[in-house]
Each structure stands twice: as C-alpha cells, then as structure tokens.
mmCIF file of C-alpha atoms in Angstrom:
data_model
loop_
_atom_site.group_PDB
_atom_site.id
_atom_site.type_symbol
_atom_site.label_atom_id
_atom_site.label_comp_id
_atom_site.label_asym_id
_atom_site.label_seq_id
_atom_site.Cartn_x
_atom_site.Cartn_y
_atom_site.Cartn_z
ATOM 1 C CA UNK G 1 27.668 4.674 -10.999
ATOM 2 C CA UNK G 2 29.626 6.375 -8.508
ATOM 3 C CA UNK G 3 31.564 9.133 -10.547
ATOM 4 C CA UNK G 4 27.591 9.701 -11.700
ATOM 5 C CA UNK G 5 26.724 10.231 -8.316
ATOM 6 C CA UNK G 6 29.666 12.500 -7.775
ATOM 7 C CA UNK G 7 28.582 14.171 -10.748
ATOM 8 C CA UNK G 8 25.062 14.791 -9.670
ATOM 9 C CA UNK G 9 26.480 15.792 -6.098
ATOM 10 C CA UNK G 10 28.683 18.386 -7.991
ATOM 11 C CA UNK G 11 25.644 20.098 -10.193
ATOM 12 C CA UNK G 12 23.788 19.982 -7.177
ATOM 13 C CA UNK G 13 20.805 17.772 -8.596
ATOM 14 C CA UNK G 14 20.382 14.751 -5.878
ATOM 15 C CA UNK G 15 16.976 16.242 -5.315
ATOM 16 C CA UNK G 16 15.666 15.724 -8.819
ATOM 17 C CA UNK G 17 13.901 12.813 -9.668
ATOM 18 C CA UNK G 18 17.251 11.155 -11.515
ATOM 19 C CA UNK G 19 19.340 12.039 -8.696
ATOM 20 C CA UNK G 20 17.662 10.154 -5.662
ATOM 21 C CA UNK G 21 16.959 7.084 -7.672
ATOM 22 C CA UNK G 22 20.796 6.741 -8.423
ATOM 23 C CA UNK G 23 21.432 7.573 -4.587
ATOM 24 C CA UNK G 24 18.521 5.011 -3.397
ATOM 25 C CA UNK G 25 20.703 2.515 -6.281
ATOM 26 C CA UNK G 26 23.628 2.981 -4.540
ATOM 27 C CA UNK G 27 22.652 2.757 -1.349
ATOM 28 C CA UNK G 28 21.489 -0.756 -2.074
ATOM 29 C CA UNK G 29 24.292 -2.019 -3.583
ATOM 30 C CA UNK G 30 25.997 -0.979 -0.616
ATOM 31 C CA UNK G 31 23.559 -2.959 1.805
ATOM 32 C CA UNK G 32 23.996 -5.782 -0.330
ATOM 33 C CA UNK G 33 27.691 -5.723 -0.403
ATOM 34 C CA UNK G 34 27.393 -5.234 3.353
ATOM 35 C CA UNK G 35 25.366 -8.338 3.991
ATOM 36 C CA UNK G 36 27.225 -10.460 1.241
ATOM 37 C CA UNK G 37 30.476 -9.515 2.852
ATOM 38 C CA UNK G 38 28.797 -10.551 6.431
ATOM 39 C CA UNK G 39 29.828 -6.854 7.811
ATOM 40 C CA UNK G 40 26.016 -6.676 8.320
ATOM 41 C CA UNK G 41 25.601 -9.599 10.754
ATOM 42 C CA UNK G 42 26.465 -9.205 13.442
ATOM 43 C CA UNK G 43 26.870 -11.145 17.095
ATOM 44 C CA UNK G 44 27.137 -10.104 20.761
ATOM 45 C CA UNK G 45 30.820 -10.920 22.154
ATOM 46 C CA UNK G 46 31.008 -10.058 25.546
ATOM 47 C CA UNK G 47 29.600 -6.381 25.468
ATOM 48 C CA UNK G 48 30.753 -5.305 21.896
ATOM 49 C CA UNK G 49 28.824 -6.239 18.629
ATOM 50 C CA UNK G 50 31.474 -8.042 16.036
ATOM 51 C CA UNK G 51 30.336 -8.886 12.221
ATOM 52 C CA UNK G 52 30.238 -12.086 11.276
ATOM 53 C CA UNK G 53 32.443 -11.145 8.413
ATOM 54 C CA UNK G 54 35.511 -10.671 10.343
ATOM 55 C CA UNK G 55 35.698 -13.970 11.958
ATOM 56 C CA UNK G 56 38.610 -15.995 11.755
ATOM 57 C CA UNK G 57 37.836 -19.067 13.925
ATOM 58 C CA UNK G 58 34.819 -21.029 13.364
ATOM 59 C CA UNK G 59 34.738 -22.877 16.139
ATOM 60 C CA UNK G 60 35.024 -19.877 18.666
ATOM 61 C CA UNK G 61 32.513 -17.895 16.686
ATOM 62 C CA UNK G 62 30.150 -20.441 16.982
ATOM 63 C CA UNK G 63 31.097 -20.682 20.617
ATOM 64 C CA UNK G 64 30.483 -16.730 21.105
ATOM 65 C CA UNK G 65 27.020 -17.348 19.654
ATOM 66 C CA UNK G 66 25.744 -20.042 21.631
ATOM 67 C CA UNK G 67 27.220 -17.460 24.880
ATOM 68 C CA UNK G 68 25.879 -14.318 23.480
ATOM 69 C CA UNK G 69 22.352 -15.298 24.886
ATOM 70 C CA UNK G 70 24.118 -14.498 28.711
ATOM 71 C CA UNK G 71 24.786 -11.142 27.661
ATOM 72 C CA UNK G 72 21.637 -10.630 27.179
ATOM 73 C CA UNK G 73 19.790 -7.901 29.216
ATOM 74 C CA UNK G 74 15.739 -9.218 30.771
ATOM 75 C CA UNK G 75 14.222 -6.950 28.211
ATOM 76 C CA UNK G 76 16.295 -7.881 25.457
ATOM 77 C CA UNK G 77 15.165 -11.219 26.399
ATOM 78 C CA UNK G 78 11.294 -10.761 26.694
ATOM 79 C CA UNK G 79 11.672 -8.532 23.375
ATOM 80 C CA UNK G 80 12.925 -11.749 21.761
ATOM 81 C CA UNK G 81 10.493 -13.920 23.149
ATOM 82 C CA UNK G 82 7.904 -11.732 22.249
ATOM 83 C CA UNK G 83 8.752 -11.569 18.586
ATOM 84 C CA UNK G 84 9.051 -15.193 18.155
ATOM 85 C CA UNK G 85 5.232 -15.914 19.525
ATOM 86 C CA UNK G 86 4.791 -13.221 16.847
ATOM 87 C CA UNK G 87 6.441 -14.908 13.964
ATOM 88 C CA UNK G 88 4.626 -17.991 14.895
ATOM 89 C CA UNK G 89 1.323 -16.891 15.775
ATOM 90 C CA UNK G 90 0.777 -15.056 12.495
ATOM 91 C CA UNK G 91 -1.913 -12.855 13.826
ATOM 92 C CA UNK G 92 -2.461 -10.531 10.733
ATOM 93 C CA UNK G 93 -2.616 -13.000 8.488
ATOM 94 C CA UNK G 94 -4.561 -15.214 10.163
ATOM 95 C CA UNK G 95 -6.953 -12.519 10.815
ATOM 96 C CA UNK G 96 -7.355 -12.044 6.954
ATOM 97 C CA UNK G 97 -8.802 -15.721 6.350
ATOM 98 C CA UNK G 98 -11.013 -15.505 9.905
ATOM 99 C CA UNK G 99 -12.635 -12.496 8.259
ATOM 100 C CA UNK G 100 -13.145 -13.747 4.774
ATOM 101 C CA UNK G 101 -14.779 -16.018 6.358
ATOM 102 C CA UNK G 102 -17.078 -13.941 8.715
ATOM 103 C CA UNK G 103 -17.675 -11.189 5.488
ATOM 104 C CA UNK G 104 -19.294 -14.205 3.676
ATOM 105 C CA UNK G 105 -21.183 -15.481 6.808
ATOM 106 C CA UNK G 106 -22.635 -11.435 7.365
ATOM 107 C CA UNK G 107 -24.062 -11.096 3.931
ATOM 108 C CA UNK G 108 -26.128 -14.006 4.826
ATOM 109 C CA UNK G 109 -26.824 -12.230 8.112
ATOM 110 C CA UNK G 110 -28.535 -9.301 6.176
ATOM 111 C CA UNK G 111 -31.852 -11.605 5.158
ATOM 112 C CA UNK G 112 -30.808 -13.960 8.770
ATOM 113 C CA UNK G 113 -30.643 -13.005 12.176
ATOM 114 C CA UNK G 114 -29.118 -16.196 13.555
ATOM 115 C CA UNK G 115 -25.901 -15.571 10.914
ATOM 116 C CA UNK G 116 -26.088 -11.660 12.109
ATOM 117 C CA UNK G 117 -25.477 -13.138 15.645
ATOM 118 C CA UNK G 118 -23.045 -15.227 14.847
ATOM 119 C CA UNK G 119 -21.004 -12.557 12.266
ATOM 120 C CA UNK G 120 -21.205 -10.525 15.471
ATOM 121 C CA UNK G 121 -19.559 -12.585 17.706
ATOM 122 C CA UNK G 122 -17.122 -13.581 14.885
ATOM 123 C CA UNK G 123 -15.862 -9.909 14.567
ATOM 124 C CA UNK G 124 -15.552 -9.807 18.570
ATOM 125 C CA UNK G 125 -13.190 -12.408 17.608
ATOM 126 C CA UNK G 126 -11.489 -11.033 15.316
ATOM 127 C CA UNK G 127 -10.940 -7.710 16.626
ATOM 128 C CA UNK G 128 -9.406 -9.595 19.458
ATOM 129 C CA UNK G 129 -6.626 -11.678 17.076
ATOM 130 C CA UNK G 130 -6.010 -8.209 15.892
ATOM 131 C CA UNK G 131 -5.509 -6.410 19.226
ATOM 132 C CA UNK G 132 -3.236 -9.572 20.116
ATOM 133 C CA UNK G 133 -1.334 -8.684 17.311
ATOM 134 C CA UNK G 134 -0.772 -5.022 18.163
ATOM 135 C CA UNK G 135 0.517 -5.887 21.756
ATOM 136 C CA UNK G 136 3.002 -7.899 20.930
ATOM 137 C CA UNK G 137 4.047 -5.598 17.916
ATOM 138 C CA UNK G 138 4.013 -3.087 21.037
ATOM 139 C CA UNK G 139 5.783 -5.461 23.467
ATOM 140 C CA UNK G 140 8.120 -6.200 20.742
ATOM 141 C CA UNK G 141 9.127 -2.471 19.747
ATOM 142 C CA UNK G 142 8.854 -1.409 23.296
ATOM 143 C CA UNK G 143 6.455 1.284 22.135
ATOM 144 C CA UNK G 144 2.693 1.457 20.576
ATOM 145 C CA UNK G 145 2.288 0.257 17.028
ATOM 146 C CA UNK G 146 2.022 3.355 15.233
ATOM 147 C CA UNK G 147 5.043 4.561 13.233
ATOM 148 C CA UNK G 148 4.685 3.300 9.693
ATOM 149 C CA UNK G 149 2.480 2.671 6.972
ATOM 150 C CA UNK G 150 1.783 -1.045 7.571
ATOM 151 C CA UNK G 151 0.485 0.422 11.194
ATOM 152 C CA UNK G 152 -1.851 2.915 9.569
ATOM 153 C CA UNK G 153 -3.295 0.807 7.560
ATOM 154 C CA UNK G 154 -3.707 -1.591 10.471
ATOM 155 C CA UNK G 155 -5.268 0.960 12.714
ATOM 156 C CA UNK G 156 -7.678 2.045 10.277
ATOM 157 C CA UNK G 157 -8.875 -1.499 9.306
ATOM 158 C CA UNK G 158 -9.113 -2.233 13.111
ATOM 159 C CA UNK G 159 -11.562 1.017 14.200
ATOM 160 C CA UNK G 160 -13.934 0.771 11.065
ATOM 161 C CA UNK G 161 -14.832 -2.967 12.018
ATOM 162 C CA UNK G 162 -15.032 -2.116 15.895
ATOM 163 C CA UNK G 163 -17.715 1.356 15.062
ATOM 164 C CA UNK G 164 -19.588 -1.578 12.422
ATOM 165 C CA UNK G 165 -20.159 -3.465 14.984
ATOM 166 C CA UNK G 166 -20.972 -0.862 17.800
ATOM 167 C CA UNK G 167 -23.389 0.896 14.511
ATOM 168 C CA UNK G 168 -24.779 -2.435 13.949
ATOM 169 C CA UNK G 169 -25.880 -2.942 17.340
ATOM 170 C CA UNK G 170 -27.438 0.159 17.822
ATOM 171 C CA UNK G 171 -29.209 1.343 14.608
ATOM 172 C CA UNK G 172 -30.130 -1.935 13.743
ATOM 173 C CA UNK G 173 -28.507 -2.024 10.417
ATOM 174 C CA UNK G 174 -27.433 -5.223 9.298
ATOM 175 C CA UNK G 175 -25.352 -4.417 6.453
ATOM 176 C CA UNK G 176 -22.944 -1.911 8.301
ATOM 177 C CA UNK G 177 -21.358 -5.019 9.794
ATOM 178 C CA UNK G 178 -20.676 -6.451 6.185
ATOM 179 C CA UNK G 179 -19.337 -3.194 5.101
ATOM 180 C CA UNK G 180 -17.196 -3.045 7.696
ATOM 181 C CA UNK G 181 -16.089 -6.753 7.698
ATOM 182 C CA UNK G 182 -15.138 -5.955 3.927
ATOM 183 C CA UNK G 183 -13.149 -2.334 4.226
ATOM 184 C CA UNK G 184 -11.415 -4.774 7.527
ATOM 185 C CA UNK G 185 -10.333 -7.654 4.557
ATOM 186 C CA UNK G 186 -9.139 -5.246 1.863
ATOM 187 C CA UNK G 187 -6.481 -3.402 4.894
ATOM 188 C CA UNK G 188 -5.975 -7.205 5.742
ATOM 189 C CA UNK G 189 -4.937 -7.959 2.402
ATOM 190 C CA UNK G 190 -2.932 -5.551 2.149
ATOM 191 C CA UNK G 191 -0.826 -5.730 5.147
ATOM 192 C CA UNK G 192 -0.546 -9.339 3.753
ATOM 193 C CA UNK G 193 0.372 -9.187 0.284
ATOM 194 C CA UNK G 194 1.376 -5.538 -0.660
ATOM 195 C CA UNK G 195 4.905 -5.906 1.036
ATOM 196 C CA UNK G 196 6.170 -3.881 -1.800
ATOM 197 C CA UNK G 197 4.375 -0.947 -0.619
ATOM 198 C CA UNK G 198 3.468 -1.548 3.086
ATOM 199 C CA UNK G 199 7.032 -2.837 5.371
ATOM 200 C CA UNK G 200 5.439 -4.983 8.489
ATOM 201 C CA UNK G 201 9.231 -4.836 9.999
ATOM 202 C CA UNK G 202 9.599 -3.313 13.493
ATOM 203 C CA UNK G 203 12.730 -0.424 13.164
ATOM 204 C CA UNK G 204 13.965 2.125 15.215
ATOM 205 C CA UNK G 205 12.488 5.717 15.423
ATOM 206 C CA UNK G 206 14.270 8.677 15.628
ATOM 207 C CA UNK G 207 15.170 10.416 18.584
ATOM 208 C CA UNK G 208 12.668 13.140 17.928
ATOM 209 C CA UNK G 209 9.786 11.091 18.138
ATOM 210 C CA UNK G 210 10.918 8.826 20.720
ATOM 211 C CA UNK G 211 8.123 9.725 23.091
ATOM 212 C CA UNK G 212 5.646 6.712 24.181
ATOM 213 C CA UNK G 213 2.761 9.004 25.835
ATOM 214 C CA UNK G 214 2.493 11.529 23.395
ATOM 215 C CA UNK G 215 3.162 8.802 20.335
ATOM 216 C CA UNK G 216 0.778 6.726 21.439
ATOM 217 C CA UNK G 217 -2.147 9.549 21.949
ATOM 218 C CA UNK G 218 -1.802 11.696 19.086
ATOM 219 C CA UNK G 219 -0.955 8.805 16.576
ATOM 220 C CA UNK G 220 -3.943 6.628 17.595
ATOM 221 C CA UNK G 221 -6.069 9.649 17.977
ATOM 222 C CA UNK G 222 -5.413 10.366 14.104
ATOM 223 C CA UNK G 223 -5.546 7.024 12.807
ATOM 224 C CA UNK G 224 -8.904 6.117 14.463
ATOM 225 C CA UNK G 225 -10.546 9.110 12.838
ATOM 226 C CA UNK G 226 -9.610 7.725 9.817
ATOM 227 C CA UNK G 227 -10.586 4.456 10.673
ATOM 228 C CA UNK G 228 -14.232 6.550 11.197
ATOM 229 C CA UNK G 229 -14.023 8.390 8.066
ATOM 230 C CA UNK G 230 -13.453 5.579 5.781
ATOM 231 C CA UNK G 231 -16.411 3.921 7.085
ATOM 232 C CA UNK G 232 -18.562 6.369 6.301
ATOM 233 C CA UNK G 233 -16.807 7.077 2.901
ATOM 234 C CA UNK G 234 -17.680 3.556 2.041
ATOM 235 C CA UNK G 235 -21.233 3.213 3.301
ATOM 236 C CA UNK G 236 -21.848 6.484 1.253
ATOM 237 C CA UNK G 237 -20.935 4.976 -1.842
ATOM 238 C CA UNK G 238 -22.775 1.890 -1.596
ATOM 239 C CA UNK G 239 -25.622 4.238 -0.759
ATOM 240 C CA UNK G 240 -24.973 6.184 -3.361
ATOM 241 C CA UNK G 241 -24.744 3.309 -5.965
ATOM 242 C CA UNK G 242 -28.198 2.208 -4.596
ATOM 243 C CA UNK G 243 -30.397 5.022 -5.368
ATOM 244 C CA UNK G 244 -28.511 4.774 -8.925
ATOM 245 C CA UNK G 245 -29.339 1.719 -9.377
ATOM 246 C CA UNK G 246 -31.787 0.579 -6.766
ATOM 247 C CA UNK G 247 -35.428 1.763 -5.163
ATOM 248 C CA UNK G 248 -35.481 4.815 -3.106
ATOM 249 C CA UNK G 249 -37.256 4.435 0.455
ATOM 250 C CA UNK G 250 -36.536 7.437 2.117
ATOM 251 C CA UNK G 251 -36.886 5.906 5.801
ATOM 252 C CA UNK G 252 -33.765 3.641 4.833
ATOM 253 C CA UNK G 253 -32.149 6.401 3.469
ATOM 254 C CA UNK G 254 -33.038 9.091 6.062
ATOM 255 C CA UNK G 255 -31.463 5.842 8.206
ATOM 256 C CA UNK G 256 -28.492 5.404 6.351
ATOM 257 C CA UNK G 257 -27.706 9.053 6.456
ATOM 258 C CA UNK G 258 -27.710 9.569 10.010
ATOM 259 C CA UNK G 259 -25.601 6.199 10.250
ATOM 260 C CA UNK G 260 -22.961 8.351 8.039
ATOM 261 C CA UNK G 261 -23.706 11.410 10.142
ATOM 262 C CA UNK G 262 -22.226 9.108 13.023
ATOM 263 C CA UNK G 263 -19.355 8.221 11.549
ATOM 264 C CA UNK G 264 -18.027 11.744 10.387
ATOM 265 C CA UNK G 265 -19.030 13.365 13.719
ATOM 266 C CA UNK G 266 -17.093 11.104 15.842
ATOM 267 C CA UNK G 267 -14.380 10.541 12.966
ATOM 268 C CA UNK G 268 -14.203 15.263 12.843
ATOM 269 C CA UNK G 269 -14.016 14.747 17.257
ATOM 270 C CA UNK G 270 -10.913 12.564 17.313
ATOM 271 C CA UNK G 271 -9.293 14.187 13.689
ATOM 272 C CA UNK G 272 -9.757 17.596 16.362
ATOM 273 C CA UNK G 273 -8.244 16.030 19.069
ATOM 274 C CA UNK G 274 -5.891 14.052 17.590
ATOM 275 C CA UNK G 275 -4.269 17.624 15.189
ATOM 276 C CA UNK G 276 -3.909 19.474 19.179
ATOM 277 C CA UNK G 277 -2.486 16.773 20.433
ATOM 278 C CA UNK G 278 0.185 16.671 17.996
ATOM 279 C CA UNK G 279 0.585 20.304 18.340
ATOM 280 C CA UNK G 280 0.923 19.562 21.903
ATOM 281 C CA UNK G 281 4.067 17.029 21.052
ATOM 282 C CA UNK G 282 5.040 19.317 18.226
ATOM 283 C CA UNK G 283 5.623 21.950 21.068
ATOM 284 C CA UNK G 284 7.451 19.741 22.986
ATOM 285 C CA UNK G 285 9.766 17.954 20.516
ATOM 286 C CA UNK G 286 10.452 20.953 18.408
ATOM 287 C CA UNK G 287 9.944 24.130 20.668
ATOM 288 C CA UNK G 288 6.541 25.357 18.258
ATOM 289 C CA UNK G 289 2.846 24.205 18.327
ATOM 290 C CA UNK G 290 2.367 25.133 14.869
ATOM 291 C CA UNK G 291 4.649 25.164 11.421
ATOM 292 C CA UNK G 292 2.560 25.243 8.570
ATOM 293 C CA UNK G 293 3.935 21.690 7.460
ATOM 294 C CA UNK G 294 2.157 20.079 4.585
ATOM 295 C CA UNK G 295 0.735 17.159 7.381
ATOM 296 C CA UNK G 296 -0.491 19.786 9.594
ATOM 297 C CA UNK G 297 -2.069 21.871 7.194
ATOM 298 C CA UNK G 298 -4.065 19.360 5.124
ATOM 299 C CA UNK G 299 -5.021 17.654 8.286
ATOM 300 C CA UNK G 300 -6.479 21.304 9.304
ATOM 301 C CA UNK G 301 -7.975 21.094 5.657
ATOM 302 C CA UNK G 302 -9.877 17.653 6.540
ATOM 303 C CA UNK G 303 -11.157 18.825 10.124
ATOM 304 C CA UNK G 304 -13.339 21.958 8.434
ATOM 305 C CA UNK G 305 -14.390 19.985 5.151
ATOM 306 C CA UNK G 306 -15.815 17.665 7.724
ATOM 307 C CA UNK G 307 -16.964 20.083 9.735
ATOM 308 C CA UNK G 308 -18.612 22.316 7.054
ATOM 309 C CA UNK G 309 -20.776 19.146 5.907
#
C-alpha cells in the first residue's frame, strides 16, 4: 500500500479520487498502529507529555498518573470538569426524546389550546436543555460552538424551534410550533445517530480561525439564517402539499404566506450580516475582504435569490 502511495505521489495523482482514498487508508492504519502501539496515549509527567507506550515501570507510571492531576493548570481543570457534566448530562440526546415527546403533544395542540400551552412551555424547555448544552460545549472548547458540522446542524435545529415559537405566539398559528418541533427532532436525530456523517467531538481549530469575537458573530450570524430559512422551506412545502391535496381558503393561505414572508426576511437580514461579517474576519485573518471562494460566492448567490423573491 505504501509503494502505491509512492507511486501515486510520483505521477502526481493524490488529488484524484483513487489517490486520497489510499492516502485517507493510510493515514488510518497509521492512527491505529499509533494507538495499538500506545504512542497515542499519552500522560502528563511533570511538564512533558510521555506515551503510554514507552513505559517501562508499571508501578511508577501508574504513580505519574494519579500525580499528573497537580500539573494541572485551573483551566485545564474547569475544562475537565466541564466535559464530564457533559458526558453525563447527555443534553442532545436527551433533548431528542423531550421533543418527541412535545411534537406529539403539539399536534394535539392544533384542534386544543390547553396542549398548545403546554407544547409551548415544553419547547421553552427544551430550547433551554439545548442552550445548556452549547455552554458547556463552549466552556469545554474554550470558544463558541460553531466549527463543525455536528454544530451547524445544532444551530439550525435550535433557531427554527425558537422563531416557531416566537411565530406561534404572534400570528396565532398553531401548527408553526409542530413544524418547528419536527424540523428540531430530525437535526436531533441526527446529531444522535448519524455519527458517521456528523463528529460531536470537540478538536482544535487552526490558528487562522482562532478568533472568539469574530467566530462567534459571523458563524452564529450564518447559521441562524439558516435556522430561518429552513423554517420557511418547510412550512412552504406543507403548504404547498395542502392546496395539492387539501381545500384552498385564501385567508389561511394569505396567512401562511406572510408567516413565510417572516421567515425569509429575517433569515436574508442575518444571511447579509452574517456574509460582511465574515468579510470583516476574512480581512483580518487573511489581509482581503473578498476572494471569490466557492463559500463566499454561493452564500452571495443565496442573499439575492432571497432577496429577489
């Protein structure tokens, strides 16, 4: 496998599709022969990191590890602690039953006010479990939860139930919250169960990007417009799949329009802020506000589709 590599590296064709899955191959084997060797765990001795792999005596090794804890800086410490509450309390995926469970209790709320009360309050809830769960992914990290896919997806689950709620409230339209209780349990689900595709672990960033103000602003700027535009992606399809199937009353659907309306403008006024604020950081990390990039330009593609409807 390695002379293949070499062979690849030779006709220059580690970009092709061939080429990086026998690099991302060996690379693996590597990490596993790292980890089965113990050369990838490693323990605190004094101020130097040793692998577990090169220890000779037991009894001092497990000596050093019960010490290690001393060399420990205060925010190593409350990093640690933090991640343990974490791995206990479970927040996402306890958040994916709790809704589930207030979905099912909001379709009832459509035909009941007392359930539509309740559902309310129940999403309160569970936005809260969720915001618990992005602080101490923040406190954890040391920075706000925004640099992966599992984050996104988080982010965008977490805005589309908070602008139900706010849209149920205000336009009186019970079935917003159940829509938005159900797009919430599918983003759930998935930071639960598609681990193949979306990694929950916490890992360092770059040095380039290692910027908490200007992270935190123009990442969560972005991902709550999407957060606004998936709402009213969904909402339009169930609308849509009503007057396909269903009766037309145009007061609910003059209603249900300007419920969508709602979504896209605010979803367009933080997509707008969000793409100058990372030209902003872009200017600042990499000397130019604008490069043409594919992320850049297709978010610039978004902003006037939105805008032109």
């Amino acid at each position: 496998m390695f002379r293949q590599y070499r062979r690849l590296e030779a006709a220059n064709e580690l970009e092709t599709g061939y080429g990086v899955a026998v690099e991302k191959l060996l690379s693996t084997l590597d990490q596993y022969e790292q980890v089965k060797s113990g050369l990838d765990w490693k323990y605190l001795k004094a101020t130097e990191w040793l692998a577990v792999g090169v220890v000779q005596d037991q009894n001092g090794f497990e000596k050093n590890i019960l010490d290690s804890v001393t060399f420990m800086t205060d925010e190593m410490k409350k990093s640690t602690k933090y991640e343990m509450v974490y791995e206990r309390l479970q927040p996402f995926y306890l958040s994916a039953f709790i809704c589930l469970a207030v979905f099912l209790l909001s379709l009832v709320g459509i035909k009941n006010g007392s359930f539509l009360k309740l559902s309310i309050w129940g999403s309160l809830f569970l936005l809260f479990l969720e915001a618990i769960g992005m602080t101490l992914r923040s406190f954890v990290s040391g920075r706000a939860p925004v640099t992966n896919m599992f984050e996104t997806v988080m982010w965008t689950g977490f805005g589309a139930l908070a602008l139900a709620v706010i849209l149920t409230i205000k336009q009186k339209e019970n079935k917003v919250l159940a829509l938005g209780l159900g797009f919430n349990f599918v983003c759930l689900f998935m930071m639960n169960f598609a681990d193949k595709m979306l990694d929950s672990s916490i890992r360092p960033l770059t040095p380039v990007l290692r910027d908490n103000f200007w992270l935190a602003t123009h990442v969560t700027t972005i991902t709550l417009s999407y957060s606004c535009f998936a709402l009213s992606w969904v909402i339009a399809n169930i609308v849509l799949i009503a007057i396909l199937f269903g009766k037309r009353d145009p007061n609910r659907l003059k209603n249900w329009n300007h419920i969508i309306r709602i979504s896209m403008q605010i979803g367009s006024a933080l997509l707008a802020a969000g793409i100058i604020l990372g030209g902003v950081w872009a200017d600042y990390s990499w000397g130019r506000f604008w490069g043409w990039d594919p992320k850049e330009t297709w978010a610039l593609i978004a902003l006037l589709g939105y805008l032109a409807v």
